[in-house]
PDB file of C-alpha atoms in Angstrom:
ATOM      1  CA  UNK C 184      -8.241 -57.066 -42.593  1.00 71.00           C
ATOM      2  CA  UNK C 185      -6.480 -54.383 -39.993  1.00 78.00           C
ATOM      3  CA  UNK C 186      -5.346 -51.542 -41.341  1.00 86.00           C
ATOM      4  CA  UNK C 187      -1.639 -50.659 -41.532  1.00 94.00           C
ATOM      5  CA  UNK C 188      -0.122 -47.458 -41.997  1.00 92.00           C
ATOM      6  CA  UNK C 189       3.257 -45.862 -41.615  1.00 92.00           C
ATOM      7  CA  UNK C 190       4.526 -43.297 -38.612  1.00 94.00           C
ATOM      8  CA  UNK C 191       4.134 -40.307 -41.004  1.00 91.00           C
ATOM      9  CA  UNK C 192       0.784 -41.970 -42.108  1.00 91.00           C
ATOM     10  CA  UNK C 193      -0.721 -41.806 -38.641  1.00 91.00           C
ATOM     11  CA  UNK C 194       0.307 -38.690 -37.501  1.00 92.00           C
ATOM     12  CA  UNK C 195      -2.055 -37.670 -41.072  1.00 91.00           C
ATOM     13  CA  UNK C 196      -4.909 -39.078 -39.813  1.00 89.00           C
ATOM     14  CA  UNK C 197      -7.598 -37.103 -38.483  1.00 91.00           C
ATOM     15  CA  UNK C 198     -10.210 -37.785 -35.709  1.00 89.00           C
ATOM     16  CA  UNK C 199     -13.463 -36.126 -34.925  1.00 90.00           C
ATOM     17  CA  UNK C 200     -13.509 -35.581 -31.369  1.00 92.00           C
ATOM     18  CA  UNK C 201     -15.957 -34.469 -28.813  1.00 90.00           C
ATOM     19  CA  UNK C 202     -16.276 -31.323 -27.219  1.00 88.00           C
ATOM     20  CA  UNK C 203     -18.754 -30.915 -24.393  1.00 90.00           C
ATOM     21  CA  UNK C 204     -19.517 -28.295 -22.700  1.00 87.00           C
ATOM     22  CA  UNK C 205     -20.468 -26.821 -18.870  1.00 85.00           C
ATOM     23  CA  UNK C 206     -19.089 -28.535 -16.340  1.00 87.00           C
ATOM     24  CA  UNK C 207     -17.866 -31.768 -17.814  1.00 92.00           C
ATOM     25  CA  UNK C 208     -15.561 -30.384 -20.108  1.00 92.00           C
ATOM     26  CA  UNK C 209     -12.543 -30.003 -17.609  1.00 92.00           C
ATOM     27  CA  UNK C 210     -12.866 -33.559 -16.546  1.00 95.00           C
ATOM     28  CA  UNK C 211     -13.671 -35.214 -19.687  1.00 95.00           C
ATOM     29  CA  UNK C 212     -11.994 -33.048 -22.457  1.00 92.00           C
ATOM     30  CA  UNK C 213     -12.393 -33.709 -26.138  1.00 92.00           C
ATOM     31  CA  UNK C 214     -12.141 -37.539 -26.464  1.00 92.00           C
ATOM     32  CA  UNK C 215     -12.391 -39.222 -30.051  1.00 93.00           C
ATOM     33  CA  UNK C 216     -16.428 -39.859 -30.998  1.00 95.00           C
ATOM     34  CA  UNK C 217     -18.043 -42.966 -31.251  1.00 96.00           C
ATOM     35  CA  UNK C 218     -16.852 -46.241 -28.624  1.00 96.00           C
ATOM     36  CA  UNK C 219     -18.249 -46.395 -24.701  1.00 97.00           C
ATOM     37  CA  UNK C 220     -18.506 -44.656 -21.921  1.00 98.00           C
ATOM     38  CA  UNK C 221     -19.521 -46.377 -18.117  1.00 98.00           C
ATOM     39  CA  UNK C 222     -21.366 -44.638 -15.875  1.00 97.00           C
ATOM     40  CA  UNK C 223     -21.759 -47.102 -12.549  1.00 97.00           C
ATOM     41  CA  UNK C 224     -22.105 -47.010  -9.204  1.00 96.00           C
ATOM     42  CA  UNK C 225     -24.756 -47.957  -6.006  1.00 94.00           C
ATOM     43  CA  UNK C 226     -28.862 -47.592  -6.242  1.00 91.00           C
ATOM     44  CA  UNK C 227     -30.027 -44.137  -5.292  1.00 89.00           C
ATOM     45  CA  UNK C 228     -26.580 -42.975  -5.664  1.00 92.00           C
ATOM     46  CA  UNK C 229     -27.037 -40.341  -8.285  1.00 91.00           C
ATOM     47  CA  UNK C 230     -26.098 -42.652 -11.446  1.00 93.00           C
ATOM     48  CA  UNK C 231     -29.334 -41.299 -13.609  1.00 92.00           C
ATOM     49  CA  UNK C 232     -28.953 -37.811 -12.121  1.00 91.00           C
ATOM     50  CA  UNK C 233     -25.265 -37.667 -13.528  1.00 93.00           C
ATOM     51  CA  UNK C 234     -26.238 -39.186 -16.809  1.00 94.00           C
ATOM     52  CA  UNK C 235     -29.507 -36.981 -17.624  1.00 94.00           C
ATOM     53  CA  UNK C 236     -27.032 -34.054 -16.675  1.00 92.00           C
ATOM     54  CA  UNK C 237     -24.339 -35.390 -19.318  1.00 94.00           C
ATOM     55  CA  UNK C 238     -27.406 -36.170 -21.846  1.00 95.00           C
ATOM     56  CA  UNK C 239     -28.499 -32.217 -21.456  1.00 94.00           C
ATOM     57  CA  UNK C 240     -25.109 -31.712 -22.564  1.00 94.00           C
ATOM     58  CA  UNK C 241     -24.237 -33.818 -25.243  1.00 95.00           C
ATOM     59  CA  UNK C 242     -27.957 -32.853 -26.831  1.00 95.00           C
ATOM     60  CA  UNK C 243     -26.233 -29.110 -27.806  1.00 93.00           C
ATOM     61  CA  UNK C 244     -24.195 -31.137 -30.188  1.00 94.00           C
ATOM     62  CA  UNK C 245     -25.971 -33.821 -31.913  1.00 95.00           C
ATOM     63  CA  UNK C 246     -28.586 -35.776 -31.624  1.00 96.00           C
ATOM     64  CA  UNK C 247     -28.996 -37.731 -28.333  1.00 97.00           C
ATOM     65  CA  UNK C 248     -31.126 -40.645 -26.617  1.00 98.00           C
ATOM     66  CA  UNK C 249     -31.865 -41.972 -23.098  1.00 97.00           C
ATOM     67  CA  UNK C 250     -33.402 -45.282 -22.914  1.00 97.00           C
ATOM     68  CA  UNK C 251     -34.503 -45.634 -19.883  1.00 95.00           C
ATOM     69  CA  UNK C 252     -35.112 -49.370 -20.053  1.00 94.00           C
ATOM     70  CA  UNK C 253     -35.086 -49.991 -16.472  1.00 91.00           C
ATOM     71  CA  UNK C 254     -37.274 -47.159 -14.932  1.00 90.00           C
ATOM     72  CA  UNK C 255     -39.337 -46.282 -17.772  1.00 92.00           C
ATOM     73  CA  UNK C 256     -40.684 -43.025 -18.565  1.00 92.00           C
ATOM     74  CA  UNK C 257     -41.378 -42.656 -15.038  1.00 91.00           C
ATOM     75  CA  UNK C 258     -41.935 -39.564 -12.912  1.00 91.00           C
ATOM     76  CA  UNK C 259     -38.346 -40.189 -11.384  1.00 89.00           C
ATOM     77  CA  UNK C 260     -36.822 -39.843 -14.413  1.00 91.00           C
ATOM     78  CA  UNK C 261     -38.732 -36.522 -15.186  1.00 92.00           C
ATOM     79  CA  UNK C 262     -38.237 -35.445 -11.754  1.00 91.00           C
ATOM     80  CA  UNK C 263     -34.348 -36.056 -12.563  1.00 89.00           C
ATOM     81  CA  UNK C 264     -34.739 -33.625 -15.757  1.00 91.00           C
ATOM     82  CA  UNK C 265     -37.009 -31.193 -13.743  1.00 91.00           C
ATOM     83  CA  UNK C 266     -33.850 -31.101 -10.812  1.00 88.00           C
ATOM     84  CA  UNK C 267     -31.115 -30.868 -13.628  1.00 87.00           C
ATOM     85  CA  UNK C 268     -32.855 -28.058 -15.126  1.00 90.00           C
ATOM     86  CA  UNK C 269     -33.105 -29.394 -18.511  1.00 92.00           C
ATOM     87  CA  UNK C 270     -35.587 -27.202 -20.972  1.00 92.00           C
ATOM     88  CA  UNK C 271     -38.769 -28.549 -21.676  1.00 90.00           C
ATOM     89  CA  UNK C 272     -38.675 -27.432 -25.032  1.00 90.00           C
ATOM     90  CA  UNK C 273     -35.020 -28.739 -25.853  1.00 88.00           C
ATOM     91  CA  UNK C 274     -35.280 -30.440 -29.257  1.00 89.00           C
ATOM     92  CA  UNK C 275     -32.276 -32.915 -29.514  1.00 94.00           C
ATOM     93  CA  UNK C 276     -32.901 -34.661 -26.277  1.00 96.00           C
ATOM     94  CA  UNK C 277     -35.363 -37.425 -26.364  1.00 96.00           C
ATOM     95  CA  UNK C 278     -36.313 -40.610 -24.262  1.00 96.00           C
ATOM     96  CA  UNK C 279     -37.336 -43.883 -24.404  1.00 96.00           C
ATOM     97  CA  UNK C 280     -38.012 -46.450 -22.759  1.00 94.00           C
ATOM     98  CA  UNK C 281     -36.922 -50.318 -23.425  1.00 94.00           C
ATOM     99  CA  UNK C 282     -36.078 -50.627 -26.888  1.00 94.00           C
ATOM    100  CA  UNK C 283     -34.707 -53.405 -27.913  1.00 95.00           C
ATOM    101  CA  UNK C 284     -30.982 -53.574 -29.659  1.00 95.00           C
ATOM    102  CA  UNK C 285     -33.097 -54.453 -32.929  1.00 95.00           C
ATOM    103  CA  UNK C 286     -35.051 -51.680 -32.266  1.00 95.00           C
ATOM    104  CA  UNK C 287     -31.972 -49.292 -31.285  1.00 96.00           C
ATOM    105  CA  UNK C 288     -30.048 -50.407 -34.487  1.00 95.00           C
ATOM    106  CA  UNK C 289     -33.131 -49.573 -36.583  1.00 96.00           C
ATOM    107  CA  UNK C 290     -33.172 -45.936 -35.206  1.00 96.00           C
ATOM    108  CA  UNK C 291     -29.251 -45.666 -35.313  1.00 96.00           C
ATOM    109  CA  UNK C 292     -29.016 -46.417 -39.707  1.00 95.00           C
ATOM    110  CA  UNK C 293     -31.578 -43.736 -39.890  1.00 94.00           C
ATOM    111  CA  UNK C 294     -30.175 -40.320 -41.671  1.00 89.00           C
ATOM    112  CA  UNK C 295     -31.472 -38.159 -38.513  1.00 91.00           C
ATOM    113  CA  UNK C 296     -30.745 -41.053 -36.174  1.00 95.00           C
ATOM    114  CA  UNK C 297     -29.309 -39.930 -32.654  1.00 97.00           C
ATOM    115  CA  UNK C 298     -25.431 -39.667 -31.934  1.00 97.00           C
ATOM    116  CA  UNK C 299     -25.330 -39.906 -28.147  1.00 98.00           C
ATOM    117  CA  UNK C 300     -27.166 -43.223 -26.825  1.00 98.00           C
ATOM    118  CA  UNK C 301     -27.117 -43.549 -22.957  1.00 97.00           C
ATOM    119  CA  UNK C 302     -28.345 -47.210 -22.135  1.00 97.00           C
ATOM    120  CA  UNK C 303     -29.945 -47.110 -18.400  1.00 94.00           C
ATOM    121  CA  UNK C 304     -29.052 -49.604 -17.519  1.00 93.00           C
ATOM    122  CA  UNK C 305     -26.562 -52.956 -18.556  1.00 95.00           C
ATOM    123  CA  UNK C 306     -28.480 -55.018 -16.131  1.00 94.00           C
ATOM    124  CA  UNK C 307     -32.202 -55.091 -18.277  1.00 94.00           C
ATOM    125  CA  UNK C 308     -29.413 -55.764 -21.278  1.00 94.00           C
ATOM    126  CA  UNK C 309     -27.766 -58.387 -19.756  1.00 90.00           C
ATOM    127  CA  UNK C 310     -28.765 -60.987 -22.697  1.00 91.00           C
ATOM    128  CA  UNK C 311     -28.786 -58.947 -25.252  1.00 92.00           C
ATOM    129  CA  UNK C 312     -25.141 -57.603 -24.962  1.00 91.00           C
ATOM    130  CA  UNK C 313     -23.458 -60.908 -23.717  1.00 87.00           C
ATOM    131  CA  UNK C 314     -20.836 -62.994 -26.171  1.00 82.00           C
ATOM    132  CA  UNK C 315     -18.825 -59.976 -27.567  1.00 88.00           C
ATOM    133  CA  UNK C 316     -22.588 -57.976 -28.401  1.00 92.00           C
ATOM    134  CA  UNK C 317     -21.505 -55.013 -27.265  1.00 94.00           C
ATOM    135  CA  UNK C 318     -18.050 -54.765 -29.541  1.00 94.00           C
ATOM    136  CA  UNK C 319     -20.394 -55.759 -32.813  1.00 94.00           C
ATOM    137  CA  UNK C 320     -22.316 -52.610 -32.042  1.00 95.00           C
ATOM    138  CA  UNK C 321     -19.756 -50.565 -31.179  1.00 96.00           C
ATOM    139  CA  UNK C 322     -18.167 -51.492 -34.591  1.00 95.00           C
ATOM    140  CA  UNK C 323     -21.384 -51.404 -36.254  1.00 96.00           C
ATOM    141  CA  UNK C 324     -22.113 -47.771 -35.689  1.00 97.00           C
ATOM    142  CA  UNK C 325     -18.497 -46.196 -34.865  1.00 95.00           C
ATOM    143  CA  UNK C 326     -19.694 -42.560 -35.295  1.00 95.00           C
ATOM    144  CA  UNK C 327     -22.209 -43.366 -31.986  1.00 97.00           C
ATOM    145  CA  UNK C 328     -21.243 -42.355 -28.968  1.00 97.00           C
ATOM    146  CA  UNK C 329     -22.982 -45.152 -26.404  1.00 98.00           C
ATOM    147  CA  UNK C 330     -23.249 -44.091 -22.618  1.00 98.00           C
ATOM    148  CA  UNK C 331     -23.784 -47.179 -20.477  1.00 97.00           C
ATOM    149  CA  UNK C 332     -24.956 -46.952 -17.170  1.00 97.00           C
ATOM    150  CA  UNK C 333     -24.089 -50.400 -14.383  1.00 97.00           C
ATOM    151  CA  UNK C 334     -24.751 -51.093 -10.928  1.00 96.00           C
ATOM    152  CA  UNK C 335     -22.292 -51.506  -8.963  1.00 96.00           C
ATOM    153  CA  UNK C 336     -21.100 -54.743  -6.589  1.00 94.00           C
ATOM    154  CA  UNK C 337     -17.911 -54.822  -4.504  1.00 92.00           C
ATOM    155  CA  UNK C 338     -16.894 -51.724  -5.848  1.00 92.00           C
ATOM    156  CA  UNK C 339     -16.597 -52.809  -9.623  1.00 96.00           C
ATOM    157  CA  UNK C 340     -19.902 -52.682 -12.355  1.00 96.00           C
ATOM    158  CA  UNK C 341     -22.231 -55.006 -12.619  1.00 94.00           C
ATOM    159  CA  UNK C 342     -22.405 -58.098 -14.920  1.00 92.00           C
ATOM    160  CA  UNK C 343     -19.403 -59.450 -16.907  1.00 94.00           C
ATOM    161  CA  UNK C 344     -20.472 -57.471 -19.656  1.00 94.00           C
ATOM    162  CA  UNK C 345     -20.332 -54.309 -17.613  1.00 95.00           C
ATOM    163  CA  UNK C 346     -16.834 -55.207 -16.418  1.00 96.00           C
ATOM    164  CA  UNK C 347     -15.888 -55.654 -20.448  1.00 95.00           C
ATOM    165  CA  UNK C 348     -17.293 -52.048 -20.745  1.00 96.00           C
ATOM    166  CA  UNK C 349     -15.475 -50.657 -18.464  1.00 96.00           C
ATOM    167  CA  UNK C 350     -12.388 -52.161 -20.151  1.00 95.00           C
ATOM    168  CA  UNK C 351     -13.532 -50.697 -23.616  1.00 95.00           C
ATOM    169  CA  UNK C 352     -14.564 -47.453 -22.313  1.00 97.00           C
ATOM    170  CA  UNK C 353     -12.843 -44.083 -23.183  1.00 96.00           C
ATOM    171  CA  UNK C 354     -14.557 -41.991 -20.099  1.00 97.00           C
ATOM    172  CA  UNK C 355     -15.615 -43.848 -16.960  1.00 98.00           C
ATOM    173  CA  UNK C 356     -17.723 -42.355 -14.396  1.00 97.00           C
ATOM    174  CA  UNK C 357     -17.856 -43.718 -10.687  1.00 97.00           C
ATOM    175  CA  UNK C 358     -20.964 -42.429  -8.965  1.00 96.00           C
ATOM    176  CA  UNK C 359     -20.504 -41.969  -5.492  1.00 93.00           C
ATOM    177  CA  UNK C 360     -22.957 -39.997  -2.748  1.00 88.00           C
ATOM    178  CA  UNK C 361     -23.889 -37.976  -5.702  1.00 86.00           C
ATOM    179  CA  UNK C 362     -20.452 -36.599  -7.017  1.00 92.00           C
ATOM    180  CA  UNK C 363     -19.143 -38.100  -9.604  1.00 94.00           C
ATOM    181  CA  UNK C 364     -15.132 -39.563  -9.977  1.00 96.00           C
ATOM    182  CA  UNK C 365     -13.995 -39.181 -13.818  1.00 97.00           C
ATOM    183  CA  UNK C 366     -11.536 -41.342 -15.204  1.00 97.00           C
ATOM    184  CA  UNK C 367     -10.170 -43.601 -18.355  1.00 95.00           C
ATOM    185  CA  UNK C 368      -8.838 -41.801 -21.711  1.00 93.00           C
ATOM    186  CA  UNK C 369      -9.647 -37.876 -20.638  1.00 94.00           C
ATOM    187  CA  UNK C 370      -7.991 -35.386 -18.285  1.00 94.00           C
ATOM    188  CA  UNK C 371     -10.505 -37.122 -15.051  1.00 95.00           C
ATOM    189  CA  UNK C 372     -11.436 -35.209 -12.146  1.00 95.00           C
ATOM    190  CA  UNK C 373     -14.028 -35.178  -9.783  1.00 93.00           C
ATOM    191  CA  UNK C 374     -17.411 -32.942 -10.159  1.00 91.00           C
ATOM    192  CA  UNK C 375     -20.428 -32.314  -7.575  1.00 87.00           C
ATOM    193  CA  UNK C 376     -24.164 -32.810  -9.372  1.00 78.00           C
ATOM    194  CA  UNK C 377     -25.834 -32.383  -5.988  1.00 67.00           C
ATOM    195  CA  UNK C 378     -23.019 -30.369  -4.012  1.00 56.00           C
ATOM    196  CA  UNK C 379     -25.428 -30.252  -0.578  1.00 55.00           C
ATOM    197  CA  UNK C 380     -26.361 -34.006  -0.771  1.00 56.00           C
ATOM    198  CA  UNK C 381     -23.008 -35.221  -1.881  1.00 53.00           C
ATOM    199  CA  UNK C 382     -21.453 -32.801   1.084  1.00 53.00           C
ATOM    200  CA  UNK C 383     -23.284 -34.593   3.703  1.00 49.00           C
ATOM    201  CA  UNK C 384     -22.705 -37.892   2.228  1.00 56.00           C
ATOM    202  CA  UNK C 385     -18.648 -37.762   2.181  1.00 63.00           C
ATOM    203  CA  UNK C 386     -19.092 -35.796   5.353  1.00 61.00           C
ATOM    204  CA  UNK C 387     -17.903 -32.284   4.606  1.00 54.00           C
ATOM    205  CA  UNK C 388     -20.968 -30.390   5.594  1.00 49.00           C
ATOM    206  CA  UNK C 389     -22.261 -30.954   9.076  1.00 44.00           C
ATOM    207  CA  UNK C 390     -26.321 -32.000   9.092  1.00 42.00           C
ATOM    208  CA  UNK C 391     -28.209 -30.010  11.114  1.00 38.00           C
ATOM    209  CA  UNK C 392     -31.322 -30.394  13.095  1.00 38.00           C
ATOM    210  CA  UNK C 393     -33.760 -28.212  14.966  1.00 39.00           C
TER     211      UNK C 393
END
């Protein structure tokens, strides 16, 4: 049953919000924990580069996990980590690769179960999260913060269920040439992961040759 409450009622309530740090925090403020984020955009692109950068993050406040159920634990993904500078001996950052949501729901009831969960990507997920999935778990664990991560096609995610995310999400990140376009329920703005290869890609640094 939904839950009613008077106007002096809600402005009583209290939220536990977010508050990350470094470079995100102009663009994506202190949004309300638990619900979805999107990250999406084009292969090769910068999408996992973004995300392991927002993962670094998020891991100095809780908790956090990147399945990376479409690359693996492969050396891309480490060579991601190894670009984004992330410690080696950071302790609340761990990865994974394909788990299923069984498997993900049986970490998340766990007392010491992670807060931040960035899925890479929707695609491998496709079945799994189709037929309102991906509101169940939202609702299921609603002091998780979930990070999905879409291709993109015709400038919108892919899959229908990406799309639904998208609609759902508080913070959505468009990937583009490596910079990242911030958006949804937050202040937005734009922000550079790889400022010399996302310079030549929208064409504000000149390439040179010898």
């Amino acid at each position: 049953m939904a839950k009613i409450v008077s106007v002096k009622g809600l402005f009583k309530l209290r939220y536990k919000l977010l508050s990350i740090g470094g470079v995100w925090r102009l663009v994506i403020g202190s949004p309300e924990i638990g619900g979805a984020w999107l990250v999406y955009g084009h292969e090769k692109n910068g999408k996992t580069a973004v995300s392991v950068n927002i993962a670094d993050e998020l891991a100095n406040l809780k908790r956090t996990l990147y399945v990376s159920a479409e690359e693996g634990l492969s050396s891309e993904i480490r060579e991601n980590c190894r670009l984004q500078g992330i410690d080696p001996n950071r302790k609340n950052l761990q990865f994974a690769d394909f788990l299923t949501i069984d498997d993900l729901r049986e970490l998340l009831i766990k007392r010491q179960g992670p807060k931040f969960v960035i899925i890479d990507n929707i695609t491998v997920y496709v079945d799994e999260l189709r037929n309102n999935r991906v509101r169940k778990l939202l609702a299921e664990f609603p002091g998780v913060t979930f990070i999905f991560i879409a291709h993109e096609e015709r400038n919108e995610p892919y899959t229908a269920t990406a799309r639904m995310i998208k609609k759902l999400a508080k913070v959505i990140i468009h990937v583009q040439g490596f910079k990242a376009f911030v958006s949804g329920r937050c202040p937005g703005g734009e922000i550079n992961i790889a400022p010399n290869l996302a310079a030549l890609y929208h064409g504000t640094e000149q390439k040179t040759t010898n």
